[in-house]
XYZ file of C-alpha atoms in Angstrom:
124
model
C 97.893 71.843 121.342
C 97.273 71.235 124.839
C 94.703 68.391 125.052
C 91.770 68.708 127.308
C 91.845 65.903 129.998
C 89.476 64.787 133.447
C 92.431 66.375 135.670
C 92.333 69.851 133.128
C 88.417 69.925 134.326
C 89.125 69.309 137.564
C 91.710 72.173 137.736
C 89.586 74.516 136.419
C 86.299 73.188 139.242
C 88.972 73.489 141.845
C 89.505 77.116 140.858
C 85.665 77.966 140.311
C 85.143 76.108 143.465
C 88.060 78.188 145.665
C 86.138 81.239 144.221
C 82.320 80.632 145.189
C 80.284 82.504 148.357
C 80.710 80.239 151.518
C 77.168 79.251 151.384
C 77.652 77.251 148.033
C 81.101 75.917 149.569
C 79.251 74.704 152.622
C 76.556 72.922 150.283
C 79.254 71.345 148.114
C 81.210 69.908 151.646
C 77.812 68.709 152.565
C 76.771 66.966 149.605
C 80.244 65.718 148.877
C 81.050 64.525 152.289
C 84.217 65.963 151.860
C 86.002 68.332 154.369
C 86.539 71.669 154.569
C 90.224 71.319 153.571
C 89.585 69.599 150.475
C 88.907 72.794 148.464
C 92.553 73.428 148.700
C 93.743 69.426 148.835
C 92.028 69.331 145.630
C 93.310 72.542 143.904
C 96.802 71.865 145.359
C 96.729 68.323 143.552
C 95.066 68.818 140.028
C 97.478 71.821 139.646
C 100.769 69.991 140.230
C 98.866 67.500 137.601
C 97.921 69.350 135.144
C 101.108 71.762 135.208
C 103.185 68.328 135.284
C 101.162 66.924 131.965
C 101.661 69.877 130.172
C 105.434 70.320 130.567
C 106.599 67.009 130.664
C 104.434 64.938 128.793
C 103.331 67.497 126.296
C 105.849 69.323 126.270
C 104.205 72.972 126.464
C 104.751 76.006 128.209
C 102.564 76.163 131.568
C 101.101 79.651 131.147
C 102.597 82.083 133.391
C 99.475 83.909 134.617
C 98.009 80.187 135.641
C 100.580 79.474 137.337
C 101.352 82.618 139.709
C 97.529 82.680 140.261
C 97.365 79.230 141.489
C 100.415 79.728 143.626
C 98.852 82.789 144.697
C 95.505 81.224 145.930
C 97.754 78.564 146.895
C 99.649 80.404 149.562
C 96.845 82.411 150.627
C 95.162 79.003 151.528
C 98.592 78.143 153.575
C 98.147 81.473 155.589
C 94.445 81.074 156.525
C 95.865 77.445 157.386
C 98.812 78.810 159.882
C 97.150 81.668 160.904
C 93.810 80.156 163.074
C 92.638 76.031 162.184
C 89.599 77.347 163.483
C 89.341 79.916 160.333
C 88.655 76.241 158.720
C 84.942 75.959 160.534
C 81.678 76.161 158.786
C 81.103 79.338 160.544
C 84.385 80.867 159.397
C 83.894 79.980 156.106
C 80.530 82.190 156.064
C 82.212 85.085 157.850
C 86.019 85.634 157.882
C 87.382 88.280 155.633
C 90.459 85.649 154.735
C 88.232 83.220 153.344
C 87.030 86.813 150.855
C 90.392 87.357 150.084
C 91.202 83.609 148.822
C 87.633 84.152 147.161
C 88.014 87.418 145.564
C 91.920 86.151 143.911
C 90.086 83.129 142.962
C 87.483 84.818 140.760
C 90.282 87.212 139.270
C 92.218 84.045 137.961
C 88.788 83.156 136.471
C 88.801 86.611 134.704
C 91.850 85.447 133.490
C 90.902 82.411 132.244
C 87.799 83.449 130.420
C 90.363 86.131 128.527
C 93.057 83.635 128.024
C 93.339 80.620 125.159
C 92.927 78.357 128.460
C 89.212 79.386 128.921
C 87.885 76.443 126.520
C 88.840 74.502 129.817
C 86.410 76.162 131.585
C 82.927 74.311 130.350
C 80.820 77.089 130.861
């Protein structure tokens, strides 16, 4: 049994936080202090983490579905990256349709989640 751990939790914010409107992403970079790459610095990191514990220390099979949809938001995150730094801006984040489309894959892994044996990770 997969135990739940701080960087498990943090995964699963990372995800909820890749898939929330602009406007709360904006509030959470304000109050945080953080930039606007950290949503994906953060995701990038607890993922390799958590996939890392569960493998090799527990010895468990990193579930498929988590994995491609991570990946997936992942490299979506790497294309808005190459394809304008300015797509990283406050104002971008409010308005481009990439930023939707990282949003929108986001919130489907959360459907995922919620139907999977993984959603007790959640905390909701």
């Amino acid at each position: 049994m997969i135990e739940k751990t701080p960087n498990m939790k943090s995964l699963m914010f990372s995800i909820k936080l890749a898939s929330w409107s602009g406007e709360r992403q904006l509030e959470w970079i304000r109050r945080t202090g953080f930039a606007e790459d950290e949503i994906v610095l953060q995701l990038e990191d607890f993922y390799i983490a958590v996939k890392s514990r569960v493998t090799y220390d527990e010895e468990e099979e990193f579930p498929e579905f988590l994995e491609k949809g991570v990946e997936e938001i992942l490299d979506l995150f790497t294309r808005l990256i190459d394809a304008d730094p300015e797509l990283w801006s406050p104002e971008s984040m409010l308005s481009a349709e990439k930023w939707e489309v990282v949003r929108d894959r986001s919130r489907r892994l959360l459907g995922e989640i919620r139907d999977s044996s993984w959603s007790s990770f959640l905390d909701e």
